Short mmCIF file of C-alpha atoms in Angstrom, two decimals:
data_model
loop_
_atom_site.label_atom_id
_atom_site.label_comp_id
_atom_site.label_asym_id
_atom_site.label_seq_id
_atom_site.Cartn_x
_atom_site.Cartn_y
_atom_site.Cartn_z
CA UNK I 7 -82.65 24.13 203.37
CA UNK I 8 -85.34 21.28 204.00
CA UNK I 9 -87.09 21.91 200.59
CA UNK I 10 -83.46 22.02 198.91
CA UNK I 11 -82.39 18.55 200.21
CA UNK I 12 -86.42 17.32 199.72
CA UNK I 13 -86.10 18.22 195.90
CA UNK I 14 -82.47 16.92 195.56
CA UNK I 15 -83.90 13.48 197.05
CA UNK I 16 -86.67 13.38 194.87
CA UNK I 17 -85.29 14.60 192.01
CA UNK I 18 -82.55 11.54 192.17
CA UNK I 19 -85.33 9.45 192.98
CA UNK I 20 -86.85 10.14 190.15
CA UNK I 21 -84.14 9.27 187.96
CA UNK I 22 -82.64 5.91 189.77
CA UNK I 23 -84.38 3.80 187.18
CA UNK I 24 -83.38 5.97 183.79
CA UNK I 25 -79.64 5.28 185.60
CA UNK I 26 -80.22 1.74 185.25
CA UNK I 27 -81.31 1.10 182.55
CA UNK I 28 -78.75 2.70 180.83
CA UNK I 29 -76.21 0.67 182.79
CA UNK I 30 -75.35 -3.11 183.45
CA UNK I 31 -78.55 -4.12 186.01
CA UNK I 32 -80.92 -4.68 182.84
CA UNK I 33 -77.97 -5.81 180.16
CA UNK I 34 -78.88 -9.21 180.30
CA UNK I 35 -82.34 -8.59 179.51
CA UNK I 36 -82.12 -7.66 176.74
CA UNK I 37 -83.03 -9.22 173.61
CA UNK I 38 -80.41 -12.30 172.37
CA UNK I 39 -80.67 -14.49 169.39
CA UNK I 40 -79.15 -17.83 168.51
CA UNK I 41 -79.64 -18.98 164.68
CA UNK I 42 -78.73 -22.71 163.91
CA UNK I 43 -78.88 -23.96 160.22
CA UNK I 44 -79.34 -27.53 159.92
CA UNK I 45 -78.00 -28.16 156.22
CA UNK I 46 -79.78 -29.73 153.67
CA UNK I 47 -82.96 -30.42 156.03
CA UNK I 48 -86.01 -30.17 153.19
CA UNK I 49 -89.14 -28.56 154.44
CA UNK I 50 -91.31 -31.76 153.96
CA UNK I 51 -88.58 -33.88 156.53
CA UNK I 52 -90.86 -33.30 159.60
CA UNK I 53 -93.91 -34.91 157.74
CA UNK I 54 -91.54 -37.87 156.92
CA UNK I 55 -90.14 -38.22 159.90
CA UNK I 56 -93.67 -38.23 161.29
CA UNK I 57 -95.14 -41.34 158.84
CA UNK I 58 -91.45 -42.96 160.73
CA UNK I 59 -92.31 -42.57 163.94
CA UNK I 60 -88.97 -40.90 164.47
CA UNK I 61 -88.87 -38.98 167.65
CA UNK I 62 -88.92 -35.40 166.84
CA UNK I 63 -89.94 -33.89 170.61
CA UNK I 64 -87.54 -31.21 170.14
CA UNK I 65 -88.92 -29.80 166.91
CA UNK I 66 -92.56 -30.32 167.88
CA UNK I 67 -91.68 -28.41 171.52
CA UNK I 68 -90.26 -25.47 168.94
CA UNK I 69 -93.28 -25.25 167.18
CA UNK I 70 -95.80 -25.69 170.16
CA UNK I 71 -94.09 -22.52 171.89
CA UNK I 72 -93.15 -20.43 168.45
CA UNK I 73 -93.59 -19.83 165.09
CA UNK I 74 -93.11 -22.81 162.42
CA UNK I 75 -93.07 -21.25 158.20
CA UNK I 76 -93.33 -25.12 156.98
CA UNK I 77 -91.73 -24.00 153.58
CA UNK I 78 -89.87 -20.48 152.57
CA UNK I 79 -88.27 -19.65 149.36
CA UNK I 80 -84.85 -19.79 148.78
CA UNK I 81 -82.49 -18.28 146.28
CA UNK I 82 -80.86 -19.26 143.36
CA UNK I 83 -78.78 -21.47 143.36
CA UNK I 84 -79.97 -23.75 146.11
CA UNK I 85 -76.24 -24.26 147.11
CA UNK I 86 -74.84 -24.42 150.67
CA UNK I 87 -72.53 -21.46 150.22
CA UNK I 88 -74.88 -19.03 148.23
CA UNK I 89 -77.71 -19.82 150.53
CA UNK I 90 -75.84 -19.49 153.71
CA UNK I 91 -74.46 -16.37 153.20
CA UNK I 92 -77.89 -14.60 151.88
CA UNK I 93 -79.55 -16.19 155.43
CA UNK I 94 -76.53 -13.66 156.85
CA UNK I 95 -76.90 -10.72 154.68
CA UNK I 96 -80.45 -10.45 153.64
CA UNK I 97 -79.21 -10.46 150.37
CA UNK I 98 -79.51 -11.91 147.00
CA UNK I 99 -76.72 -13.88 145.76
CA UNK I 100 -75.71 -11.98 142.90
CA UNK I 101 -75.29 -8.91 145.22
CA UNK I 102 -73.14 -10.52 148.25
CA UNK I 103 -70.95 -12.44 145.55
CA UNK I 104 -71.13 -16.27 146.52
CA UNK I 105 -72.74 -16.81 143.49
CA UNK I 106 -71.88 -20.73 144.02
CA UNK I 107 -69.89 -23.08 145.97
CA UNK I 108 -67.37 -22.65 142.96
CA UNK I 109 -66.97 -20.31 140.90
CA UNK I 110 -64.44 -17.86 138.96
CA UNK I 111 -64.05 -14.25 139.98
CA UNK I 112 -62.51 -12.05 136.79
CA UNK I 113 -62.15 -8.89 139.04
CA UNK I 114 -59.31 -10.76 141.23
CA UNK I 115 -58.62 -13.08 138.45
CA UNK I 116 -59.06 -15.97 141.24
CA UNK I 117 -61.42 -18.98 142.15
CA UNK I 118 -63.57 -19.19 144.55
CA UNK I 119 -63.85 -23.16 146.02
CA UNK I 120 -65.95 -24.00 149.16
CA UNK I 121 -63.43 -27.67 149.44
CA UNK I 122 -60.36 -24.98 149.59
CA UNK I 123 -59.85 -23.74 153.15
CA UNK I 124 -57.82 -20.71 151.65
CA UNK I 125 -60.36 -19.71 148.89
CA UNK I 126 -63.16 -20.14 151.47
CA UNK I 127 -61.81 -17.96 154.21
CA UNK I 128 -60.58 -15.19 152.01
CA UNK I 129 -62.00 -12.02 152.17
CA UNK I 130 -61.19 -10.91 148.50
CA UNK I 131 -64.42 -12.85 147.87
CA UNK I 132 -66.45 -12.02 150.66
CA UNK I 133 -65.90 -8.15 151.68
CA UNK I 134 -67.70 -6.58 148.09
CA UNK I 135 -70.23 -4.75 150.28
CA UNK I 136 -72.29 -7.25 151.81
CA UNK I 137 -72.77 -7.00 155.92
CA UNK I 138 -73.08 -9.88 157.60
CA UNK I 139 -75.61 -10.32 160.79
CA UNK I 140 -72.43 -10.16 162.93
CA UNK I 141 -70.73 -7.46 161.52
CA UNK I 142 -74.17 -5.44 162.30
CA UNK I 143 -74.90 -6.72 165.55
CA UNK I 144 -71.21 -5.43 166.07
CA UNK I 145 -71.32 -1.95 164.72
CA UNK I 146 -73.74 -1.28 167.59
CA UNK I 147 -71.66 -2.11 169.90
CA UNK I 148 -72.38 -5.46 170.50
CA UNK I 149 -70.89 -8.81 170.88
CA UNK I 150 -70.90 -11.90 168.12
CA UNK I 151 -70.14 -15.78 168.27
CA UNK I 152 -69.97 -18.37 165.20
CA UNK I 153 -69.57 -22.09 165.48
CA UNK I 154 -68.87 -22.71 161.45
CA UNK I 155 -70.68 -20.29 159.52
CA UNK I 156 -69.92 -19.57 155.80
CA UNK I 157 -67.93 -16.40 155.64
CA UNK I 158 -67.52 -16.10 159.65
CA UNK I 159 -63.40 -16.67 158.38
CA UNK I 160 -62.81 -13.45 156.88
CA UNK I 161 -62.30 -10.16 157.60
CA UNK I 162 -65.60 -8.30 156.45
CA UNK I 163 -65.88 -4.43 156.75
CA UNK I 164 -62.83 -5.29 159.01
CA UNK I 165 -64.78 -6.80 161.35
CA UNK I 166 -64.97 -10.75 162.00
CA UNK I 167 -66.94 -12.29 164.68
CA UNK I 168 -66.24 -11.33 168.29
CA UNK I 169 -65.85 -15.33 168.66
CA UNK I 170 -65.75 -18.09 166.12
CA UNK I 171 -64.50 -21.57 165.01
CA UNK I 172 -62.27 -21.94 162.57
CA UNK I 173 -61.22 -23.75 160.08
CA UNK I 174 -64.17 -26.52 159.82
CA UNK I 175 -64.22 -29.55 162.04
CA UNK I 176 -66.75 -31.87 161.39
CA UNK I 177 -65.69 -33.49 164.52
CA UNK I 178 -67.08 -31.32 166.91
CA UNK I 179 -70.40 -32.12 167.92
CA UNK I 180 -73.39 -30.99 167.72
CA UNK I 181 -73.65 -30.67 171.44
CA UNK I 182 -70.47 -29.91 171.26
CA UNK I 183 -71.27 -26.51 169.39
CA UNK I 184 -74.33 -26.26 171.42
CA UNK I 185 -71.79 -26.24 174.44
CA UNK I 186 -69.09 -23.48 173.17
CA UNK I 187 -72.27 -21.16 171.76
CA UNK I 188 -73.41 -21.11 175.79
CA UNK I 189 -70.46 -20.80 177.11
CA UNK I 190 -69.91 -17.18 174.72
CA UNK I 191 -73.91 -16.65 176.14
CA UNK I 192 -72.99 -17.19 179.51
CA UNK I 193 -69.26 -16.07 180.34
CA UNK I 194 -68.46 -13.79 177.06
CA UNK I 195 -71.84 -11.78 176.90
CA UNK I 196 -72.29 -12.16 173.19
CA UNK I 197 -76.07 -11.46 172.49
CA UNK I 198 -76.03 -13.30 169.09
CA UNK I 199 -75.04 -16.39 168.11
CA UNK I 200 -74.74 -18.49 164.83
CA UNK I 201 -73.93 -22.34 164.11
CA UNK I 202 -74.15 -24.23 160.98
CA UNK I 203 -74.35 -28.44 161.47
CA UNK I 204 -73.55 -30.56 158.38
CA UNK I 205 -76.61 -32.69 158.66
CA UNK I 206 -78.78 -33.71 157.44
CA UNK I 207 -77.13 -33.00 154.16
CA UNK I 208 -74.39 -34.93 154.67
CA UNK I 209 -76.31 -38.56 154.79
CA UNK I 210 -78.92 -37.26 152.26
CA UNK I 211 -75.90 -37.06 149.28
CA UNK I 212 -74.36 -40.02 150.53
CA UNK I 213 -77.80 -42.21 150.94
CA UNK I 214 -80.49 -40.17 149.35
CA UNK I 215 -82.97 -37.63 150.06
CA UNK I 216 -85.21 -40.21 151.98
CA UNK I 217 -82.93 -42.54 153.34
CA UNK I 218 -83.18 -44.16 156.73
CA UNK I 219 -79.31 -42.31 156.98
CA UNK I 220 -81.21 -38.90 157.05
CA UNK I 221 -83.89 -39.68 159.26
CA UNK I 222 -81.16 -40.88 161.61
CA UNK I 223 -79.37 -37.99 161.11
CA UNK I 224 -82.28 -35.92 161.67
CA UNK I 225 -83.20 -37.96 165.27
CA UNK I 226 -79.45 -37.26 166.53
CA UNK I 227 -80.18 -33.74 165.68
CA UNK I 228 -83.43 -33.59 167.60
CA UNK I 229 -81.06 -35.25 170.85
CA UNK I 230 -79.09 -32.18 170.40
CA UNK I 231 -81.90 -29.67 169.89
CA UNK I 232 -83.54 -30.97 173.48
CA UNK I 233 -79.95 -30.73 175.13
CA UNK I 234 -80.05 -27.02 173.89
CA UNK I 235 -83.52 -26.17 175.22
CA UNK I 236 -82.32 -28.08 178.43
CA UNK I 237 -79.56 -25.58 178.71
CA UNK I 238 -81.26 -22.87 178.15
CA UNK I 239 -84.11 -23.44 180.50
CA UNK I 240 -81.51 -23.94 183.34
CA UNK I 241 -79.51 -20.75 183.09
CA UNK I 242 -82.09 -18.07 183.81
CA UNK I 243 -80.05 -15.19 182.50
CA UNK I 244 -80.12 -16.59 179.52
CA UNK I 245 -84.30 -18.29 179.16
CA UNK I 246 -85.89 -14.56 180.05
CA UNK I 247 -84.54 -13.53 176.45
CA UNK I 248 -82.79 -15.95 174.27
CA UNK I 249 -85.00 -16.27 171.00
CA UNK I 250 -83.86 -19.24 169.09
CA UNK I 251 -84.42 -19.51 165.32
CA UNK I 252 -83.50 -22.64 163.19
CA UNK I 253 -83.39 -23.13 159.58
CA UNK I 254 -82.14 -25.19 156.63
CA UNK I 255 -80.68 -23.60 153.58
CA UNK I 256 -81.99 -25.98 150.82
CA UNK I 257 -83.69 -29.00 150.51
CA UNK I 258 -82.78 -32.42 148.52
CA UNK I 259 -83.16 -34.70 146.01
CA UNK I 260 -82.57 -38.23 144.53
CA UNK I 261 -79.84 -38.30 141.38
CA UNK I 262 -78.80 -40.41 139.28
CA UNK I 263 -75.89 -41.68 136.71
CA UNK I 264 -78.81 -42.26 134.16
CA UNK I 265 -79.63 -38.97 134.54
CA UNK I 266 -76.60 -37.10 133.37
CA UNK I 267 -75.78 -34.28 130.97
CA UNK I 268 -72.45 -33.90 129.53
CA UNK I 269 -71.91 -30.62 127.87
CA UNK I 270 -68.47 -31.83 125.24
CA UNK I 271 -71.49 -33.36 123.34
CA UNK I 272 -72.52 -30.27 122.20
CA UNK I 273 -69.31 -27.32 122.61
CA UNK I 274 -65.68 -27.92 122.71
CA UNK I 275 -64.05 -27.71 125.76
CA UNK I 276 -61.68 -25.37 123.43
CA UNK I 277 -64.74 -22.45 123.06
CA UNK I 278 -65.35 -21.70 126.97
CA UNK I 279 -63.86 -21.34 130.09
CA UNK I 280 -65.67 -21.99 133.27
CA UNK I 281 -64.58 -22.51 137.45
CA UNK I 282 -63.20 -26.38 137.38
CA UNK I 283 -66.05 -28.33 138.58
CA UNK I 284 -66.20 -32.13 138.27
CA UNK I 285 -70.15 -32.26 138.32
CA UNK I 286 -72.87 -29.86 139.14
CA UNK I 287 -76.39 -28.62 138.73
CA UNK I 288 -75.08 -25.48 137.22
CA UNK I 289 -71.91 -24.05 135.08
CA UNK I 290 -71.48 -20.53 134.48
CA UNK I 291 -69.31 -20.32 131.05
CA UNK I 292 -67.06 -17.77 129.89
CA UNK I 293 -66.29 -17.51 125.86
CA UNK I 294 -62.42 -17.83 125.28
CA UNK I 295 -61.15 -15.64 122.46
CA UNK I 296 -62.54 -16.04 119.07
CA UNK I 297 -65.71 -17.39 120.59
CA UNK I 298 -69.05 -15.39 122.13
CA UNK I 299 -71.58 -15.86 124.14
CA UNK I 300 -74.04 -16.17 121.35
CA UNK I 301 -71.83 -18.66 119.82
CA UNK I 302 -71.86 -20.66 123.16
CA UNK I 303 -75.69 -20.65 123.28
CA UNK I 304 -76.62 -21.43 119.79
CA UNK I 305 -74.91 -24.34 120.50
CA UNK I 306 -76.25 -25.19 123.74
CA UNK I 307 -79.68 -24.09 123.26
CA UNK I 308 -82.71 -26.97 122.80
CA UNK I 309 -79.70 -29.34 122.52
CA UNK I 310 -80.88 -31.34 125.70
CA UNK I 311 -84.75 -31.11 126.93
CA UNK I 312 -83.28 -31.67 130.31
CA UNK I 313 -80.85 -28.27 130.08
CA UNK I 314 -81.68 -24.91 131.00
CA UNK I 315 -79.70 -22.63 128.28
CA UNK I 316 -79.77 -19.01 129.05
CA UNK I 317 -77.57 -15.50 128.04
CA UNK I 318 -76.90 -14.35 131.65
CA UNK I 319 -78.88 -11.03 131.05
CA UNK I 320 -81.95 -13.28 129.97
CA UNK I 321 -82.33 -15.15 132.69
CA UNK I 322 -85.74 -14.83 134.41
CA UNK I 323 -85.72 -11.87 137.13
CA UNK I 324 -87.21 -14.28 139.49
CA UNK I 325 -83.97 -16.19 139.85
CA UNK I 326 -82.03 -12.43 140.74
CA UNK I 327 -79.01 -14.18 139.21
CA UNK I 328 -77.65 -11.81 136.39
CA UNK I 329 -75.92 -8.71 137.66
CA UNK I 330 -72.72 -10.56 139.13
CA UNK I 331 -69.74 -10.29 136.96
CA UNK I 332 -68.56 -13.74 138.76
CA UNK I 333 -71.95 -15.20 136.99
CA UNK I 334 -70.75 -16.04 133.79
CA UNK I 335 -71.82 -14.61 129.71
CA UNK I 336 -73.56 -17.91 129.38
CA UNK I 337 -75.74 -19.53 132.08
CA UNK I 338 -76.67 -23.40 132.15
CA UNK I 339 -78.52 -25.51 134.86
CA UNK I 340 -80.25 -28.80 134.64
CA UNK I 341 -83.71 -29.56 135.36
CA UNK I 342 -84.30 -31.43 139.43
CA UNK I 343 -82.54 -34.48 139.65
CA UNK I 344 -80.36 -34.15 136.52
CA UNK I 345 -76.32 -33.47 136.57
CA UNK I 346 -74.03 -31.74 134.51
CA UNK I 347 -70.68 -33.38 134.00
CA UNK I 348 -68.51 -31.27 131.23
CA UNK I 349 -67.02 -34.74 129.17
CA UNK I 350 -68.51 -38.23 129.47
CA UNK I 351 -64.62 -39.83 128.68
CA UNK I 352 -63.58 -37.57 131.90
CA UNK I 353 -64.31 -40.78 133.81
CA UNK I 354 -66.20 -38.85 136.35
CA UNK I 355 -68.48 -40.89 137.39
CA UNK I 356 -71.86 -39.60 139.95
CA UNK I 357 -71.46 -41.55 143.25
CA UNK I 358 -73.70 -39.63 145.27
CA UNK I 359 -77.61 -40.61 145.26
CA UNK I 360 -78.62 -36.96 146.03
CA UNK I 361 -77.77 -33.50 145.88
CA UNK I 362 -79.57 -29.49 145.42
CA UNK I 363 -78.82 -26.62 143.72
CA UNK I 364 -81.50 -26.39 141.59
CA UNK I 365 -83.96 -23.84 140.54
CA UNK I 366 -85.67 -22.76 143.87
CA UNK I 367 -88.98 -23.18 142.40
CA UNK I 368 -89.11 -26.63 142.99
CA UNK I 369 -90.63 -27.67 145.63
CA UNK I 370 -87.85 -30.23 146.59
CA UNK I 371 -85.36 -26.77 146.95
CA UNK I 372 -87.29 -25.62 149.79
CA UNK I 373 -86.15 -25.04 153.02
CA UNK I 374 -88.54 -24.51 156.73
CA UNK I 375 -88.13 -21.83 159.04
CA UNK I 376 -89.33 -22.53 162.84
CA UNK I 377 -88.47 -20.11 165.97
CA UNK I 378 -89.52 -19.44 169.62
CA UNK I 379 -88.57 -17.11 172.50
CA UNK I 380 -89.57 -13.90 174.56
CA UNK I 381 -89.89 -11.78 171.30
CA UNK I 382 -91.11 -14.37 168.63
CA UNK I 383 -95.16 -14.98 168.47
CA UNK I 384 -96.87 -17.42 168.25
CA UNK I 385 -98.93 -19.57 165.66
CA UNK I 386 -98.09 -17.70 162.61
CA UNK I 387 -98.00 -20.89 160.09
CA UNK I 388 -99.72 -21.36 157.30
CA UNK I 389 -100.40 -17.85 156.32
CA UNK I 390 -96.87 -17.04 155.78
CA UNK I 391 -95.95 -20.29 154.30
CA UNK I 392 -94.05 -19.17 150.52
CA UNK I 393 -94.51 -15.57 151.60
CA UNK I 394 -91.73 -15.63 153.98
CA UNK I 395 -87.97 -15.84 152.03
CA UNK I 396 -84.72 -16.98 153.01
CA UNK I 397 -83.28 -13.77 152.77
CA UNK I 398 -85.44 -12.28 155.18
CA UNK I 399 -83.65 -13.93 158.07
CA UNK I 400 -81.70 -11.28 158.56
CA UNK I 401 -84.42 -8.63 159.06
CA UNK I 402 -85.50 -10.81 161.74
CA UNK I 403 -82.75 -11.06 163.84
CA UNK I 404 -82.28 -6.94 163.15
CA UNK I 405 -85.67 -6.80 164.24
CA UNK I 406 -85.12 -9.02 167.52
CA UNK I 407 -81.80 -7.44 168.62
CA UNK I 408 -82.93 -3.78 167.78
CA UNK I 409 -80.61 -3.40 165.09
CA UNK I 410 -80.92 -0.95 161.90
CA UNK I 411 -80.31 -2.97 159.44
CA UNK I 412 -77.73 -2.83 156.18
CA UNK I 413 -78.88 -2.25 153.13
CA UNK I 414 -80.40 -5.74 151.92
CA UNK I 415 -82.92 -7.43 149.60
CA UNK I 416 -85.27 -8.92 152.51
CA UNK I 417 -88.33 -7.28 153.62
CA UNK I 418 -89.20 -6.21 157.61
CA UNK I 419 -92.98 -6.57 156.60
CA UNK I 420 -92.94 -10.35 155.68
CA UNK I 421 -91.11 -10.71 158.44
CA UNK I 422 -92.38 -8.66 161.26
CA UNK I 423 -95.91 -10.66 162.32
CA UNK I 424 -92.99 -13.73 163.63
CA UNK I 425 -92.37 -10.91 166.28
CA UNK I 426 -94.04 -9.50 169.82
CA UNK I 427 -92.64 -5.65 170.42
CA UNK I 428 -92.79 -5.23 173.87
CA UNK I 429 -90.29 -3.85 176.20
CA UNK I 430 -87.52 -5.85 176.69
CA UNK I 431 -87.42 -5.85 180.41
CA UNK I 432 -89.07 -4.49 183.67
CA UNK I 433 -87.06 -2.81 185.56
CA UNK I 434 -88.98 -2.01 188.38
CA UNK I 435 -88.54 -5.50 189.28
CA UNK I 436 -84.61 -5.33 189.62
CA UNK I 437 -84.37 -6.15 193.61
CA UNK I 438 -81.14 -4.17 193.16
CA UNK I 439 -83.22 -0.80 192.13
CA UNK I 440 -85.78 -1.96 194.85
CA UNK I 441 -82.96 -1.58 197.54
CA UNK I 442 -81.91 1.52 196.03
CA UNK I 443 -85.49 3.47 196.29
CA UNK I 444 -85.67 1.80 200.01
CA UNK I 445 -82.15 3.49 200.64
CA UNK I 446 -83.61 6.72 199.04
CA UNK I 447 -86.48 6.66 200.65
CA UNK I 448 -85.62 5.95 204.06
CA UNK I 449 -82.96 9.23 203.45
CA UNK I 450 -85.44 11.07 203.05
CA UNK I 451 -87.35 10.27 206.32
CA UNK I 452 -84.58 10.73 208.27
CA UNK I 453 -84.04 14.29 206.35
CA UNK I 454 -87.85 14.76 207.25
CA UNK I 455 -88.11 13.62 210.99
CA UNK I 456 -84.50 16.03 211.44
CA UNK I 457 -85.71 18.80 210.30
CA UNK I 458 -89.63 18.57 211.93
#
């Protein structure tokens, strides 16, 4: 009978910590992610801001403890919308479908328009087989929270996040957002978070891409990036494992109203169709009947030595832009720092003394990726500069969180020297399991001293 209860003690013994880690003691060790994109915040800003002497202690405390990619490449077109949702689905955007901020969709005979709150949260544009971070974070079982991010609206795979913000308040701060991400941290156990902040895009249209507007813009950020590390460093459930990764989706540039391209000097506005824009970098045009896309291009081709004229099947592979039936026959897009307006007697006029959306080659396109936490390494720059892609954001956060990932057009191996694998938590350290293997043991003394 001794031996008997001796094995059942140690047997149970033995398996205490297998218990436990299955269960709640360790759940907060594991592995959590927050990803904030800072709109329009070009990857040469922190070199700027430097020659400025603007305060950037936040960023420079990021990069000292993490990883910093100084420029990555971004996709085609370098639009908020496009580039947002390929950061969340590691995927091109000709294969998630926000192939702009507007554009025309012939399968649902609708249009697609990031200013329209009803167009931008429905999921007739969003749920063509693209998976979202969230929607994969939730499939295993997991819990999500978005502050503001492109396509967090609508139902995807008939998920949508476990928490989010909606519609769009440019009101709420960034501490604010900072604030309600926590709180879902802290009191909702999500273990991934998302939140998009409208600057510093927002002063560089307005003001320019190096106006004293965006370097503000991007100081009041930095206030808001050392109130997050703040609050993370004083809730310790949340500093042994939140990995923080920020990013911009595109960069800027300066425009111009001398630099302008109207396309009713060359076609009639009675050939095409296109989605109702009143000036952009790019137009996707559709032939109306008794017109083709040849037609269409003859016309436009060599017309302008600013204008990029292209069939949508030749455009260069590079760009990933022609297998989207909401990408237009005929393809045009104006060289950096040129507009397209369709009629100059449209009086449309170009207010705005920058703007993106161009061809991500440029260098002026580019975006930075920077990141720090338990799982992220450390002093992984310059190697990976250009190597590293936008899309691949979302391999990274699959990686952190231990998630197989959707299918998706971003690669694990660029990705995976940003990140330590180590085991995500030690539980022989739990003071809880500690009591339990005193308990245990001291049984099993007792069991011994009876019996002897």
């Amino acid at each position: 009978m001794q031996k008997i209860i001796q094995l059942l003690l140690i047997c149970f013994f033995l398996h205490i910590e297998r218990i436990y880690a299955s269960g709640r003691t360790i759940h907060h060790h594991f592995p959590k992610v927050i990803l904030i994109s800072l709109d329009g915040f070009r990857y040469d800003y922190f070199d700027l801001a430097e020659k400025r002497s603007v305060n950037m202690s936040a960023f420079e405390k990021i990069k000292s403890q993490g990883v910093y990619i100084r420029r990555i490449q971004n996709e085609f077109p370098t639009l908020t919308f496009p580039s947002h949702f390929s950061m969340a689905t590691g995927l091109h955007p000709e294969s998630h479908g926000i192939v702009d901020n507007v554009f025309y969709d012939p399968t649902n005979n609708a249009t697609f328009s990031s200013r329209n709150q009803s167009t931008a949260s429905d999921s007739r544009f969003y749920d063509v087989g693209a998976e979202p971070i969230w929607v994969t974070n939730q499939f295993h079982g997991h819990k999500s929270g978005v502050t503001f991010w492109i396509g967090s609206e609508a139902k995807i795979k008939g998920q949508r996040p476990t928490h989010y913000l909606a519609p769009y308040n440019e009101n709420i701060t960034f501490n604010q957002r900072i604030d309600i991400l926590m709180g879902w941290f802290e009191h909702e156990n999500i273990n991934l978070g998302l939140m998009y902040y409208h600057q510093p895009d927002r002063a560089g249209h307005i003001y320019g891409e190096a106006s004293d507007e965006v370097f503000k813009a991007i100081e009041e950020i930095n206030h808001g990036l050392d109130y997050l590390l703040t609050s993370i460093e004083n809730r310790p459930s949340l500093s042994c494992c939140l990995n923080l990764i920020l990013a911009s989706d595109h960069g800027m540039t300066n425009v111009s109203s001398d630099r302008v391209i109207y396309l009713h000097d060359y076609i009639d506005p009675n050939e095409y169709t296109s989605a109702p824009k009143k000036s952009a970098e790019i137009w996707t045009l559709w032939p109306k009947k008794g017109h083709t896309a040849q037609s269409l291009y003859d016309k436009l081709k060599d017309k302008h030595f600013r204008l990029n004229v292209y069939l949508k099947e030749e455009l260069p592979t590079r760009l990933f832009y022609d297998s989207s039936d909401r990408v237009g026959p005929v393809v045009v897009y104006a060289d950096i720092g040129w507009t397209i307006i369709a009629d100059r007697n449209s009086g449309v006029t170009l207010k705005n003394k920058g703007s993106h959306g161009y061809d991500p080659d440029y260098k002026d396109m580019s975006p930075f990726l920077m990141a720090m936490g338990p799982q992220i390494s450390k002093n992984q720059t310059t190697e990976l500069e250009e190597t590293v892609r936008l899309i691949d954001i979302y391999s990274l956060i699959c990686l952190i969180l231990q998630l197989k990932p959707a299918p998706n057009n971003g690669s694990v191996c660029r990705i995976a020297p940003l990140v330590i694998h180590k085991s995500i938590a030690n539980v022989n350290r739990s003071p809880t399991i500690f009591m339990i293997k005193f308990v245990i043991l001291t049984i099993f003394m007792s069991y011994n001293g009876l019996y002897n």
